[in-house]
Amino acid sequence: MFIDNTCSIYAHRPFTCRSYDCRIFAATGLPAGDDRPLISQQACRWKFDLPTPQDHKLFSAVHAAATFLHTNGECFPEGFVPRNSTQQAVLAVKVYPAFLDIAQASETSENTDQNQD
């Protein structure tokens, strides 16, 4: 029902669409899962406007949290990091503040590297 980059049934959308936001995958960089190819396809189409440096910092922190949880889940106690990608994405959104300094350090390093080129 996504026509011309807009939802054609927004006012009458199903409950699932009202309660499930596939943008979480675009925000975290996590895949929706092999069993959800249409959601993954749609999530790849989402682009976010990040007009301020603070927006970039927050977006980078969410990505850093998701990447860390996804690649290091086995380092945590059993059940802390969910196996389900949706739940991993939700957890990343909850814990991203812990990654704000990492995101800022990464951006500073990237900017320094670009200036040296």
CSV table of N, CA and C in Angstrom, one decimal:
chain,number,residue,atom,x,y,z
A,1,MET,N,0.8,-1.2,0.0
A,1,MET,CA,0.0,0.0,0.0
A,1,MET,C,0.8,1.3,0.0
A,2,PHE,N,2.1,1.1,-0.2
A,2,PHE,CA,3.1,2.2,-0.2
A,2,PHE,C,3.2,2.7,-1.7
A,3,ILE,N,2.5,3.8,-2.0
A,3,ILE,CA,2.4,4.3,-3.4
A,3,ILE,C,2.9,5.7,-3.4
A,4,ASP,N,3.8,6.0,-4.4
A,4,ASP,CA,4.4,7.3,-4.5
A,4,ASP,C,5.0,7.8,-3.2
A,5,ASN,N,5.7,6.9,-2.6
A,5,ASN,CA,6.5,7.2,-1.3
A,5,ASN,C,5.5,7.7,-0.2
A,6,THR,N,4.3,7.2,-0.2
A,6,THR,CA,3.4,7.5,0.9
A,6,THR,C,2.5,6.3,1.1
A,7,CYS,N,2.0,6.2,2.3
A,7,CYS,CA,1.0,5.2,2.6
A,7,CYS,C,-0.4,5.6,2.1
A,8,SER,N,-0.9,4.7,1.2
A,8,SER,CA,-2.2,5.1,0.6
A,8,SER,C,-3.4,4.8,1.5
A,9,ILE,N,-3.1,4.0,2.6
A,9,ILE,CA,-4.2,3.7,3.5
A,9,ILE,C,-4.0,4.1,4.9
A,10,TYR,N,-3.1,5.1,5.1
A,10,TYR,CA,-2.7,5.5,6.4
A,10,TYR,C,-3.8,5.6,7.4
A,11,ALA,N,-4.8,6.4,7.1
A,11,ALA,CA,-6.0,6.6,8.0
A,11,ALA,C,-6.7,5.3,8.3
A,12,HIS,N,-6.6,4.3,7.5
A,12,HIS,CA,-7.3,3.0,7.7
A,12,HIS,C,-6.3,1.8,7.8
A,13,ARG,N,-5.1,2.1,8.1
A,13,ARG,CA,-4.1,1.0,8.2
A,13,ARG,C,-4.4,0.0,9.2
A,14,PRO,N,-4.0,-1.2,9.0
A,14,PRO,CA,-4.2,-2.3,9.9
A,14,PRO,C,-3.5,-2.1,11.3
A,15,PHE,N,-4.0,-2.7,12.3
A,15,PHE,CA,-3.4,-2.6,13.6
A,15,PHE,C,-1.9,-2.9,13.6
A,16,THR,N,-1.5,-3.9,12.9
A,16,THR,CA,-0.1,-4.3,12.8
A,16,THR,C,0.8,-3.1,12.4
A,17,CYS,N,0.3,-2.4,11.4
A,17,CYS,CA,1.0,-1.2,10.9
A,17,CYS,C,1.0,-0.1,11.9
A,18,ARG,N,0.0,0.0,12.7
A,18,ARG,CA,-0.1,1.0,13.7
A,18,ARG,C,0.9,0.8,14.8
A,19,SER,N,1.1,-0.5,15.1
A,19,SER,CA,1.9,-0.8,16.3
A,19,SER,C,3.3,-1.2,15.9
A,20,TYR,N,3.6,-1.5,14.7
A,20,TYR,CA,4.9,-2.0,14.2
A,20,TYR,C,5.5,-1.0,13.3
A,21,ASP,N,6.7,-0.5,13.6
A,21,ASP,CA,7.4,0.5,12.8
A,21,ASP,C,8.6,-0.1,12.2
A,22,CYS,N,8.6,-0.4,10.9
A,22,CYS,CA,9.7,-1.0,10.3
A,22,CYS,C,10.9,0.0,10.2
A,23,ARG,N,10.7,1.2,10.5
A,23,ARG,CA,11.8,2.2,10.4
A,23,ARG,C,12.9,1.9,11.4
A,24,ILE,N,12.5,1.0,12.4
A,24,ILE,CA,13.5,0.7,13.4
A,24,ILE,C,14.7,0.0,12.8
A,25,PHE,N,14.5,-0.8,11.7
A,25,PHE,CA,15.6,-1.5,11.1
A,25,PHE,C,16.5,-0.5,10.3
A,26,ALA,N,15.9,0.5,9.7
A,26,ALA,CA,16.7,1.5,9.0
A,26,ALA,C,17.5,2.4,10.1
A,27,ALA,N,16.8,2.6,11.2
A,27,ALA,CA,17.5,3.4,12.2
A,27,ALA,C,18.7,2.7,12.9
A,28,THR,N,18.5,1.4,13.0
A,28,THR,CA,19.6,0.6,13.7
A,28,THR,C,20.6,0.0,12.7
A,29,GLY,N,20.2,-0.2,11.4
A,29,GLY,CA,21.0,-0.8,10.5
A,29,GLY,C,20.9,-2.4,10.5
A,30,LEU,N,20.0,-2.9,11.3
A,30,LEU,CA,19.8,-4.3,11.4
A,30,LEU,C,18.8,-4.8,10.4
A,31,PRO,N,19.0,-6.0,9.9
A,31,PRO,CA,18.1,-6.6,9.0
A,31,PRO,C,16.8,-7.0,9.7
A,32,ALA,N,15.7,-7.0,9.0
A,32,ALA,CA,14.5,-7.5,9.6
A,32,ALA,C,14.4,-9.0,9.8
A,33,GLY,N,15.3,-9.7,9.1
A,33,GLY,CA,15.3,-11.1,9.2
A,33,GLY,C,15.0,-11.8,7.9
A,34,ASP,N,15.6,-13.0,7.7
A,34,ASP,CA,15.4,-13.8,6.5
A,34,ASP,C,14.0,-14.1,6.2
A,35,ASP,N,13.2,-14.2,7.3
A,35,ASP,CA,11.8,-14.6,7.2
A,35,ASP,C,10.9,-13.4,6.9
A,36,ARG,N,11.5,-12.2,6.7
A,36,ARG,CA,10.7,-11.0,6.5
A,36,ARG,C,11.3,-10.2,5.3
A,37,PRO,N,11.4,-10.7,4.2
A,37,PRO,CA,12.1,-10.0,3.0
A,37,PRO,C,11.4,-8.7,2.6
A,38,LEU,N,10.0,-8.7,2.7
A,38,LEU,CA,9.3,-7.5,2.3
A,38,LEU,C,9.6,-6.3,3.3
A,39,ILE,N,9.6,-6.7,4.6
A,39,ILE,CA,9.9,-5.7,5.6
A,39,ILE,C,11.4,-5.2,5.4
A,40,SER,N,12.3,-6.1,5.1
A,40,SER,CA,13.7,-5.7,4.9
A,40,SER,C,13.8,-4.8,3.7
A,41,GLN,N,13.1,-5.1,2.6
A,41,GLN,CA,13.1,-4.3,1.4
A,41,GLN,C,12.6,-2.9,1.7
A,42,GLN,N,11.4,-2.8,2.4
A,42,GLN,CA,10.9,-1.5,2.7
A,42,GLN,C,11.8,-0.7,3.6
A,43,ALA,N,12.4,-1.4,4.6
A,43,ALA,CA,13.2,-0.7,5.6
A,43,ALA,C,14.4,-0.1,4.9
A,44,CYS,N,14.9,-0.7,3.9
A,44,CYS,CA,16.1,-0.2,3.1
A,44,CYS,C,15.8,1.1,2.4
A,45,ARG,N,14.5,1.3,2.2
A,45,ARG,CA,14.1,2.5,1.4
A,45,ARG,C,14.0,3.8,2.3
A,46,TRP,N,13.9,3.6,3.7
A,46,TRP,CA,13.8,4.7,4.6
A,46,TRP,C,15.1,5.4,4.7
A,47,LYS,N,15.0,6.7,4.6
A,47,LYS,CA,16.1,7.6,4.7
A,47,LYS,C,15.7,8.7,5.8
A,48,PHE,N,16.7,9.0,6.6
A,48,PHE,CA,16.4,10.0,7.7
A,48,PHE,C,17.0,11.3,7.4
A,49,ASP,N,16.3,12.4,7.6
A,49,ASP,CA,16.9,13.7,7.6
A,49,ASP,C,17.7,13.9,8.9
A,50,LEU,N,18.9,14.3,8.8
A,50,LEU,CA,19.8,14.6,10.0
A,50,LEU,C,20.4,16.0,9.8
A,51,PRO,N,19.5,17.0,10.1
A,51,PRO,CA,19.9,18.4,9.8
A,51,PRO,C,21.0,18.9,10.7
A,52,THR,N,21.1,18.4,11.9
A,52,THR,CA,22.1,19.0,12.8
A,52,THR,C,23.2,18.0,13.2
A,53,PRO,N,24.3,18.4,13.7
A,53,PRO,CA,25.3,17.5,14.2
A,53,PRO,C,24.8,16.6,15.3
A,54,GLN,N,24.0,17.1,16.1
A,54,GLN,CA,23.4,16.3,17.2
A,54,GLN,C,22.6,15.2,16.7
A,55,ASP,N,21.8,15.4,15.6
A,55,ASP,CA,21.0,14.4,14.9
A,55,ASP,C,22.0,13.3,14.4
A,56,HIS,N,23.1,13.7,13.8
A,56,HIS,CA,24.1,12.7,13.3
A,56,HIS,C,24.7,11.9,14.5
A,57,LYS,N,24.9,12.6,15.6
A,57,LYS,CA,25.5,11.9,16.8
A,57,LYS,C,24.5,10.9,17.3
A,58,LEU,N,23.3,11.2,17.4
A,58,LEU,CA,22.3,10.3,18.0
A,58,LEU,C,22.1,9.1,17.0
A,59,PHE,N,22.0,9.4,15.7
A,59,PHE,CA,21.8,8.3,14.7
A,59,PHE,C,23.0,7.4,14.8
A,60,SER,N,24.2,7.9,14.9
A,60,SER,CA,25.4,7.1,14.9
A,60,SER,C,25.5,6.2,16.2
A,61,ALA,N,25.0,6.8,17.3
A,61,ALA,CA,25.0,6.1,18.5
A,61,ALA,C,24.0,4.9,18.5
A,62,VAL,N,22.9,5.1,17.9
A,62,VAL,CA,21.9,4.0,17.7
A,62,VAL,C,22.5,2.9,16.8
A,63,HIS,N,23.2,3.3,15.7
A,63,HIS,CA,23.9,2.3,14.9
A,63,HIS,C,25.0,1.5,15.6
A,64,ALA,N,25.8,2.3,16.4
A,64,ALA,CA,26.9,1.7,17.2
A,64,ALA,C,26.3,0.7,18.2
A,65,ALA,N,25.2,1.0,18.9
A,65,ALA,CA,24.6,0.1,19.9
A,65,ALA,C,24.1,-1.1,19.2
A,66,ALA,N,23.4,-1.0,18.1
A,66,ALA,CA,22.9,-2.1,17.4
A,66,ALA,C,24.0,-3.1,16.9
A,67,THR,N,25.0,-2.5,16.3
A,67,THR,CA,26.1,-3.3,15.8
A,67,THR,C,26.8,-4.0,16.9
A,68,PHE,N,27.0,-3.3,18.0
A,68,PHE,CA,27.7,-4.0,19.1
A,68,PHE,C,26.9,-5.1,19.7
A,69,LEU,N,25.6,-4.9,19.9
A,69,LEU,CA,24.7,-6.0,20.4
A,69,LEU,C,24.6,-7.1,19.5
A,70,HIS,N,24.5,-6.8,18.2
A,70,HIS,CA,24.4,-7.9,17.2
A,70,HIS,C,25.7,-8.7,17.1
A,71,THR,N,26.8,-8.1,17.1
A,71,THR,CA,28.1,-8.9,17.0
A,71,THR,C,28.7,-9.4,18.3
A,72,ASN,N,28.2,-8.9,19.4
A,72,ASN,CA,28.8,-9.3,20.7
A,72,ASN,C,27.8,-9.9,21.6
A,73,GLY,N,26.6,-10.3,21.1
A,73,GLY,CA,25.5,-10.8,22.0
A,73,GLY,C,26.0,-12.0,22.9
A,74,GLU,N,26.9,-12.8,22.4
A,74,GLU,CA,27.3,-14.0,23.2
A,74,GLU,C,28.1,-13.6,24.4
A,75,CYS,N,28.6,-12.3,24.5
A,75,CYS,CA,29.4,-11.9,25.6
A,75,CYS,C,28.5,-11.5,26.8
A,76,PHE,N,27.2,-11.4,26.6
A,76,PHE,CA,26.3,-11.0,27.7
A,76,PHE,C,25.7,-12.3,28.3
A,77,PRO,N,25.1,-12.1,29.5
A,77,PRO,CA,24.4,-13.3,30.1
A,77,PRO,C,23.3,-13.8,29.2
A,78,GLU,N,23.0,-15.1,29.2
A,78,GLU,CA,22.0,-15.7,28.4
A,78,GLU,C,20.7,-15.0,28.5
A,79,GLY,N,20.1,-14.6,27.4
A,79,GLY,CA,18.8,-14.0,27.3
A,79,GLY,C,18.9,-12.5,27.4
A,80,PHE,N,20.0,-11.9,27.7
A,80,PHE,CA,20.1,-10.4,27.7
A,80,PHE,C,19.9,-9.8,26.4
A,81,VAL,N,20.7,-10.3,25.4
A,81,VAL,CA,20.5,-9.8,24.0
A,81,VAL,C,19.7,-10.8,23.3
A,82,PRO,N,18.5,-10.4,22.9
A,82,PRO,CA,17.6,-11.3,22.2
A,82,PRO,C,18.1,-11.7,20.8
A,83,ARG,N,17.7,-12.9,20.4
A,83,ARG,CA,18.1,-13.4,19.1
A,83,ARG,C,17.3,-12.8,18.0
A,84,ASN,N,16.1,-12.4,18.3
A,84,ASN,CA,15.2,-11.8,17.3
A,84,ASN,C,15.7,-10.4,16.9
A,85,SER,N,15.8,-10.2,15.6
A,85,SER,CA,16.3,-8.9,15.2
A,85,SER,C,15.4,-7.7,15.6
A,86,THR,N,14.1,-7.9,15.6
A,86,THR,CA,13.3,-6.8,16.0
A,86,THR,C,13.6,-6.4,17.5
A,87,GLN,N,13.7,-7.4,18.3
A,87,GLN,CA,14.0,-7.2,19.7
A,87,GLN,C,15.4,-6.6,19.9
A,88,GLN,N,16.3,-7.0,19.1
A,88,GLN,CA,17.7,-6.5,19.2
A,88,GLN,C,17.6,-5.0,18.8
A,89,ALA,N,16.8,-4.6,17.8
A,89,ALA,CA,16.7,-3.2,17.4
A,89,ALA,C,16.1,-2.4,18.5
A,90,VAL,N,15.1,-2.9,19.1
A,90,VAL,CA,14.4,-2.2,20.3
A,90,VAL,C,15.4,-2.0,21.4
A,91,LEU,N,16.2,-3.1,21.7
A,91,LEU,CA,17.2,-3.0,22.8
A,91,LEU,C,18.2,-1.9,22.4
A,92,ALA,N,18.7,-1.9,21.2
A,92,ALA,CA,19.7,-0.9,20.7
A,92,ALA,C,19.1,0.5,21.0
A,93,VAL,N,17.9,0.8,20.7
A,93,VAL,CA,17.3,2.1,20.9
A,93,VAL,C,17.2,2.4,22.4
A,94,LYS,N,17.0,1.4,23.2
A,94,LYS,CA,17.0,1.6,24.6
A,94,LYS,C,18.4,2.0,25.2
A,95,VAL,N,19.4,1.3,24.7
A,95,VAL,CA,20.8,1.5,25.3
A,95,VAL,C,21.7,2.4,24.5
A,96,TYR,N,21.2,3.1,23.5
A,96,TYR,CA,22.1,3.9,22.7
A,96,TYR,C,22.8,5.0,23.4
A,97,PRO,N,22.2,5.6,24.5
A,97,PRO,CA,22.9,6.6,25.2
A,97,PRO,C,24.3,6.2,25.7
A,98,ALA,N,24.5,4.9,26.0
A,98,ALA,CA,25.8,4.4,26.4
A,98,ALA,C,26.8,4.5,25.2
A,99,PHE,N,26.4,4.7,24.0
A,99,PHE,CA,27.2,4.7,22.8
A,99,PHE,C,27.4,6.1,22.3
A,100,LEU,N,26.9,7.1,23.0
A,100,LEU,CA,27.1,8.5,22.5
A,100,LEU,C,28.5,8.9,22.3
A,101,ASP,N,29.3,8.6,23.3
A,101,ASP,CA,30.7,9.0,23.3
A,101,ASP,C,31.5,8.3,22.2
A,102,ILE,N,31.1,7.0,22.0
A,102,ILE,CA,31.8,6.2,21.0
A,102,ILE,C,31.4,6.7,19.6
A,103,ALA,N,30.2,7.1,19.4
A,103,ALA,CA,29.7,7.7,18.1
A,103,ALA,C,30.5,9.0,17.8
A,104,GLN,N,30.6,9.8,18.9
A,104,GLN,CA,31.3,11.1,18.7
A,104,GLN,C,32.8,10.9,18.4
A,105,ALA,N,33.4,9.9,19.1
A,105,ALA,CA,34.8,9.6,18.8
A,105,ALA,C,35.0,9.1,17.4
A,106,SER,N,34.1,8.3,17.0
A,106,SER,CA,34.2,7.7,15.6
A,106,SER,C,34.1,8.8,14.6
A,107,GLU,N,33.1,9.7,14.8
A,107,GLU,CA,32.9,10.8,13.8
A,107,GLU,C,34.1,11.7,13.8
A,108,THR,N,34.7,12.0,15.0
A,108,THR,CA,35.9,12.8,15.1
A,108,THR,C,37.1,12.2,14.3
A,109,SER,N,37.2,10.9,14.5
A,109,SER,CA,38.3,10.1,13.9
A,109,SER,C,38.1,10.2,12.4
A,110,GLU,N,36.9,10.0,11.9
A,110,GLU,CA,36.6,10.0,10.4
A,110,GLU,C,36.9,11.4,9.9
A,111,ASN,N,36.5,12.4,10.6
A,111,ASN,CA,36.8,13.8,10.1
A,111,ASN,C,38.3,14.1,10.0
A,112,THR,N,39.0,13.6,11.0
A,112,THR,CA,40.5,13.8,11.1
A,112,THR,C,41.1,13.1,9.9
A,113,ASP,N,40.7,11.8,9.7
A,113,ASP,CA,41.2,11.0,8.5
A,113,ASP,C,40.9,11.7,7.2
A,114,GLN,N,39.7,12.3,7.0
A,114,GLN,CA,39.4,13.0,5.8
A,114,GLN,C,40.2,14.2,5.6
A,115,ASN,N,40.5,14.9,6.7
A,115,ASN,CA,41.3,16.2,6.6
A,115,ASN,C,42.7,15.9,6.2
A,116,GLN,N,43.2,14.7,6.6
A,116,GLN,CA,44.6,14.3,6.3
A,116,GLN,C,44.8,13.9,4.9
A,117,ASP,N,43.7,13.5,4.2
A,117,ASP,CA,43.8,13.0,2.8
A,117,ASP,C,44.0,14.1,1.8
